[in-house]
Amino acid sequence: MLELLKTRRSTRKYKELPVAKTELDKILKAALLAPSGKNIRPLEFVVIEDKETLLKLETCKQPGAVALKTAPLAIVVIGDPEKSDTWIEDASIASVLIQLEAEALGFGSCWIQCNKRKSKTGENSEDAVRKILSIPAHYGVLSMIAIGHKDETLKAYDESNLDFTKVHYAKY
Ligand SMILES: Cc1cc2nc3c(=O)[nH]c(=O)nc-3n(C[C@H](O)[C@H](O)[C@H](O)COP(=O)(O)O)c2cc1C
């Protein structure tokens, strides 16, 4: 697990290769296995592979969601605030698990934030995404996770740089 966490970096440049259905299914299993507050599971996932739609989603974030310019796949993580008051936490955990499973399978990924963000035109990012994907108005849109075959190499994290002064034992 630590090795995976050290090598996972946000990939914003992808090769023009699709993510196979078998691999996508594994990533979706990770998303659906994510824990949630009171086990309510208020999340849903919108899988986007259509290039034109990916490029429309790219505009939903200021100054632009660079990763979506080349990614062959994005998973949009949405949650129902009417079902659970921990939907943001639940959606964050699912987003990270999607990224870690993608990394474990050898893919790169990048979290694109939608909650509390604006689109290129200044519109609320969540509204912009909901409109493009016909997501019902009451759903929150936490993130879009871009996934694909890496076309850039980013340096893995080094354990020796970890800031253990942020860890407090027994009391602050
Ligand atoms: C909550 C959250 C929001 C993020 N939003 C964006 C985003 O909108 N666009 C983007 O390109 N990267 C985004 N990222 C990726 C971060 O910029 C990245 O994780 C951070 O710079 C550390 O780099 P690393 O992922 O390579 O370790 C986000 C990451 C997190 C956890």
Short mmCIF file of C-alpha atoms and ligand atoms in Angstrom, two decimals:
data_model
loop_
_atom_site.label_atom_id
_atom_site.label_comp_id
_atom_site.label_asym_id
_atom_site.label_seq_id
_atom_site.Cartn_x
_atom_site.Cartn_y
_atom_site.Cartn_z
CA MET A 1 0.00 0.00 0.00
CA LEU A 2 2.75 2.52 0.93
CA GLU A 3 4.51 1.87 -2.38
CA LEU A 4 1.25 2.60 -4.23
CA LEU A 5 0.76 5.80 -2.24
CA LYS A 6 4.29 6.94 -3.00
CA THR A 7 4.04 6.35 -6.75
CA ARG A 8 0.52 7.76 -7.26
CA ARG A 9 0.78 11.24 -8.72
CA SER A 10 -1.81 13.38 -10.48
CA THR A 11 -1.52 12.58 -14.17
CA ARG A 12 -2.72 15.31 -16.51
CA LYS A 13 -1.43 13.90 -19.83
CA TYR A 14 -2.71 10.60 -21.23
CA LYS A 15 -2.00 8.39 -24.25
CA GLU A 16 -4.70 7.99 -26.91
CA LEU A 17 -5.61 4.52 -25.66
CA PRO A 18 -8.92 3.40 -24.15
CA VAL A 19 -9.31 1.86 -20.71
CA ALA A 20 -10.52 -1.72 -21.25
CA LYS A 21 -13.98 -2.61 -19.93
CA THR A 22 -12.52 -5.28 -17.57
CA GLU A 23 -10.23 -2.67 -16.02
CA LEU A 24 -13.01 -0.07 -15.81
CA ASP A 25 -15.18 -2.62 -14.01
CA LYS A 26 -12.43 -3.15 -11.40
CA ILE A 27 -12.21 0.60 -10.83
CA LEU A 28 -16.00 0.81 -10.45
CA LYS A 29 -15.93 -2.06 -7.95
CA ALA A 30 -13.47 -0.03 -5.86
CA ALA A 31 -15.87 2.94 -6.02
CA LEU A 32 -18.85 0.83 -4.99
CA LEU A 33 -16.89 -0.78 -2.15
CA ALA A 34 -16.10 2.61 -0.57
CA PRO A 35 -17.25 2.96 3.02
CA SER A 36 -19.89 5.59 3.79
CA GLY A 37 -21.35 7.23 6.87
CA LYS A 38 -23.92 4.90 8.49
CA ASN A 39 -23.39 2.69 5.42
CA ILE A 40 -26.06 4.76 3.65
CA ARG A 41 -24.15 4.71 0.34
CA PRO A 42 -25.58 7.96 -1.09
CA LEU A 43 -23.24 7.99 -4.10
CA GLU A 44 -23.66 7.36 -7.80
CA PHE A 45 -21.06 7.37 -10.55
CA VAL A 46 -21.33 8.65 -14.11
CA VAL A 47 -18.85 7.04 -16.50
CA ILE A 48 -17.83 9.19 -19.45
CA GLU A 49 -15.84 7.80 -22.38
CA ASP A 50 -17.22 9.96 -25.19
CA LYS A 51 -14.49 12.38 -26.32
CA GLU A 52 -16.90 15.23 -27.10
CA THR A 53 -18.49 15.00 -23.64
CA LEU A 54 -15.07 14.82 -21.96
CA LEU A 55 -14.09 18.04 -23.72
CA LYS A 56 -17.34 19.70 -22.64
CA LEU A 57 -16.61 18.67 -19.04
CA GLU A 58 -13.12 20.15 -19.42
CA THR A 59 -14.74 23.61 -19.52
CA CYS A 60 -16.58 23.06 -16.23
CA LYS A 61 -13.53 24.06 -14.21
CA GLN A 62 -11.49 27.28 -14.05
CA PRO A 63 -8.95 27.70 -15.63
CA GLY A 64 -9.80 24.41 -17.34
CA ALA A 65 -9.53 20.78 -16.33
CA VAL A 66 -6.27 20.04 -18.16
CA ALA A 67 -6.45 16.29 -17.46
CA LEU A 68 -9.72 16.00 -19.38
CA LYS A 69 -8.11 17.31 -22.57
CA THR A 70 -6.45 13.92 -23.16
CA ALA A 71 -8.10 11.48 -20.71
CA PRO A 72 -10.07 8.66 -22.44
CA LEU A 73 -12.23 8.23 -19.35
CA ALA A 74 -13.70 10.19 -16.45
CA ILE A 75 -15.79 9.01 -13.55
CA VAL A 76 -18.01 11.75 -12.17
CA VAL A 77 -18.68 11.20 -8.48
CA ILE A 78 -22.08 12.46 -7.36
CA GLY A 79 -23.98 12.17 -4.10
CA ASP A 80 -27.44 12.73 -2.75
CA PRO A 81 -27.40 15.23 0.16
CA GLU A 82 -31.03 14.29 0.88
CA LYS A 83 -29.91 10.75 1.70
CA SER A 84 -26.86 11.55 3.81
CA ASP A 85 -25.16 14.54 5.46
CA THR A 86 -21.79 12.84 4.94
CA TRP A 87 -22.09 12.63 1.16
CA ILE A 88 -19.04 14.89 0.66
CA GLU A 89 -16.88 12.73 2.91
CA ASP A 90 -18.27 9.58 1.27
CA ALA A 91 -17.64 10.98 -2.22
CA SER A 92 -14.09 12.00 -1.24
CA ILE A 93 -13.29 8.49 -0.04
CA ALA A 94 -14.76 6.95 -3.20
CA SER A 95 -12.78 9.41 -5.35
CA VAL A 96 -9.53 8.39 -3.70
CA LEU A 97 -10.33 4.68 -3.93
CA ILE A 98 -11.02 5.14 -7.65
CA GLN A 99 -7.60 6.80 -7.97
CA LEU A 100 -5.82 4.08 -5.98
CA GLU A 101 -7.41 1.20 -7.91
CA ALA A 102 -6.57 3.00 -11.16
CA GLU A 103 -2.96 3.34 -9.97
CA ALA A 104 -2.84 -0.31 -8.86
CA LEU A 105 -3.90 -1.29 -12.40
CA GLY A 106 -1.09 0.84 -13.86
CA PHE A 107 -3.21 3.82 -14.95
CA GLY A 108 -2.79 7.46 -14.09
CA SER A 109 -5.58 9.57 -12.66
CA CYS A 110 -6.40 13.12 -11.62
CA TRP A 111 -9.06 14.49 -9.26
CA ILE A 112 -10.90 17.47 -10.72
CA GLN A 113 -12.79 19.37 -8.06
CA CYS A 114 -16.34 20.52 -8.84
CA ASN A 115 -17.78 21.26 -5.40
CA LYS A 116 -17.31 24.99 -4.56
CA ARG A 117 -15.63 25.68 -7.91
CA LYS A 118 -16.47 27.73 -11.02
CA SER A 119 -16.52 26.83 -14.72
CA LYS A 120 -14.51 28.65 -17.39
CA THR A 121 -17.53 30.93 -17.97
CA GLY A 122 -17.91 31.69 -14.26
CA GLU A 123 -20.90 29.37 -13.76
CA ASN A 124 -21.02 27.11 -10.69
CA SER A 125 -19.04 23.98 -11.72
CA GLU A 126 -21.62 21.60 -10.28
CA ASP A 127 -24.42 23.29 -12.28
CA ALA A 128 -22.32 23.11 -15.45
CA VAL A 129 -21.62 19.37 -14.98
CA ARG A 130 -25.22 18.60 -14.02
CA LYS A 131 -26.41 20.33 -17.21
CA ILE A 132 -24.02 18.45 -19.54
CA LEU A 133 -24.75 15.04 -17.98
CA SER A 134 -28.48 15.52 -17.19
CA ILE A 135 -27.86 14.88 -13.50
CA PRO A 136 -30.92 15.69 -11.33
CA ALA A 137 -30.64 19.10 -9.63
CA HIS A 138 -30.54 17.83 -6.04
CA TYR A 139 -27.40 15.73 -6.55
CA GLY A 140 -24.09 17.21 -5.46
CA VAL A 141 -21.14 16.84 -7.84
CA LEU A 142 -17.97 16.34 -5.83
CA SER A 143 -15.38 15.45 -8.42
CA MET A 144 -14.54 14.17 -11.87
CA ILE A 145 -11.76 11.60 -11.81
CA ALA A 146 -9.81 11.55 -15.07
CA ILE A 147 -8.23 8.17 -15.80
CA GLY A 148 -6.03 6.79 -18.56
CA HIS A 149 -2.70 5.41 -19.68
CA LYS A 150 -0.02 7.79 -18.39
CA ASP A 151 1.79 9.91 -20.97
CA GLU A 152 4.01 11.69 -18.45
CA THR A 153 6.30 10.44 -15.71
CA LEU A 154 6.11 12.18 -12.36
CA LYS A 155 8.58 11.55 -9.59
CA ALA A 156 7.39 9.25 -6.83
CA TYR A 157 7.24 10.65 -3.31
CA ASP A 158 10.18 9.96 -1.04
CA GLU A 159 9.48 8.82 2.52
CA SER A 160 12.44 10.83 3.81
CA ASN A 161 10.52 14.05 2.98
CA LEU A 162 7.49 13.18 5.11
CA ASP A 163 6.81 15.81 7.76
CA PHE A 164 6.46 13.91 11.00
CA THR A 165 6.28 17.20 12.95
CA LYS A 166 2.60 17.15 11.91
CA VAL A 167 2.04 14.05 13.99
CA HIS A 168 1.26 14.56 17.68
CA TYR A 169 1.45 11.77 20.19
CA ALA A 170 -0.80 11.61 23.24
CA LYS A 171 -1.67 15.37 23.07
CA TYR A 172 -1.07 18.29 20.66
C1 LIG B 1 -9.64 17.74 -3.09
C2 LIG B 1 -8.74 17.78 -4.30
C3 LIG B 1 -9.07 18.63 -5.34
C4 LIG B 1 -8.27 18.67 -6.49
N1 LIG B 1 -8.66 19.43 -7.55
C5 LIG B 1 -7.93 19.40 -8.69
C6 LIG B 1 -8.39 20.07 -9.85
O1 LIG B 1 -9.46 20.65 -9.88
N2 LIG B 1 -7.60 20.03 -10.96
C7 LIG B 1 -6.41 19.35 -10.99
O2 LIG B 1 -5.75 19.34 -12.04
N3 LIG B 1 -5.95 18.71 -9.89
C8 LIG B 1 -6.68 18.69 -8.76
N4 LIG B 1 -6.28 17.98 -7.66
C9 LIG B 1 -4.97 17.30 -7.68
C10 LIG B 1 -3.99 18.05 -6.76
O3 LIG B 1 -3.59 19.24 -7.39
C11 LIG B 1 -2.80 17.11 -6.48
O4 LIG B 1 -3.26 15.98 -5.80
C12 LIG B 1 -1.74 17.80 -5.63
O5 LIG B 1 -1.15 18.88 -6.31
C13 LIG B 1 -0.64 16.82 -5.22
O6 LIG B 1 -0.06 16.22 -6.36
P1 LIG B 1 -0.08 14.63 -6.56
O7 LIG B 1 -1.52 14.20 -6.69
O8 LIG B 1 0.70 14.38 -7.80
O9 LIG B 1 0.50 14.00 -5.34
C14 LIG B 1 -7.08 17.89 -6.54
C15 LIG B 1 -6.77 17.05 -5.47
C16 LIG B 1 -7.59 16.97 -4.39
C17 LIG B 1 -7.26 15.99 -3.28
#
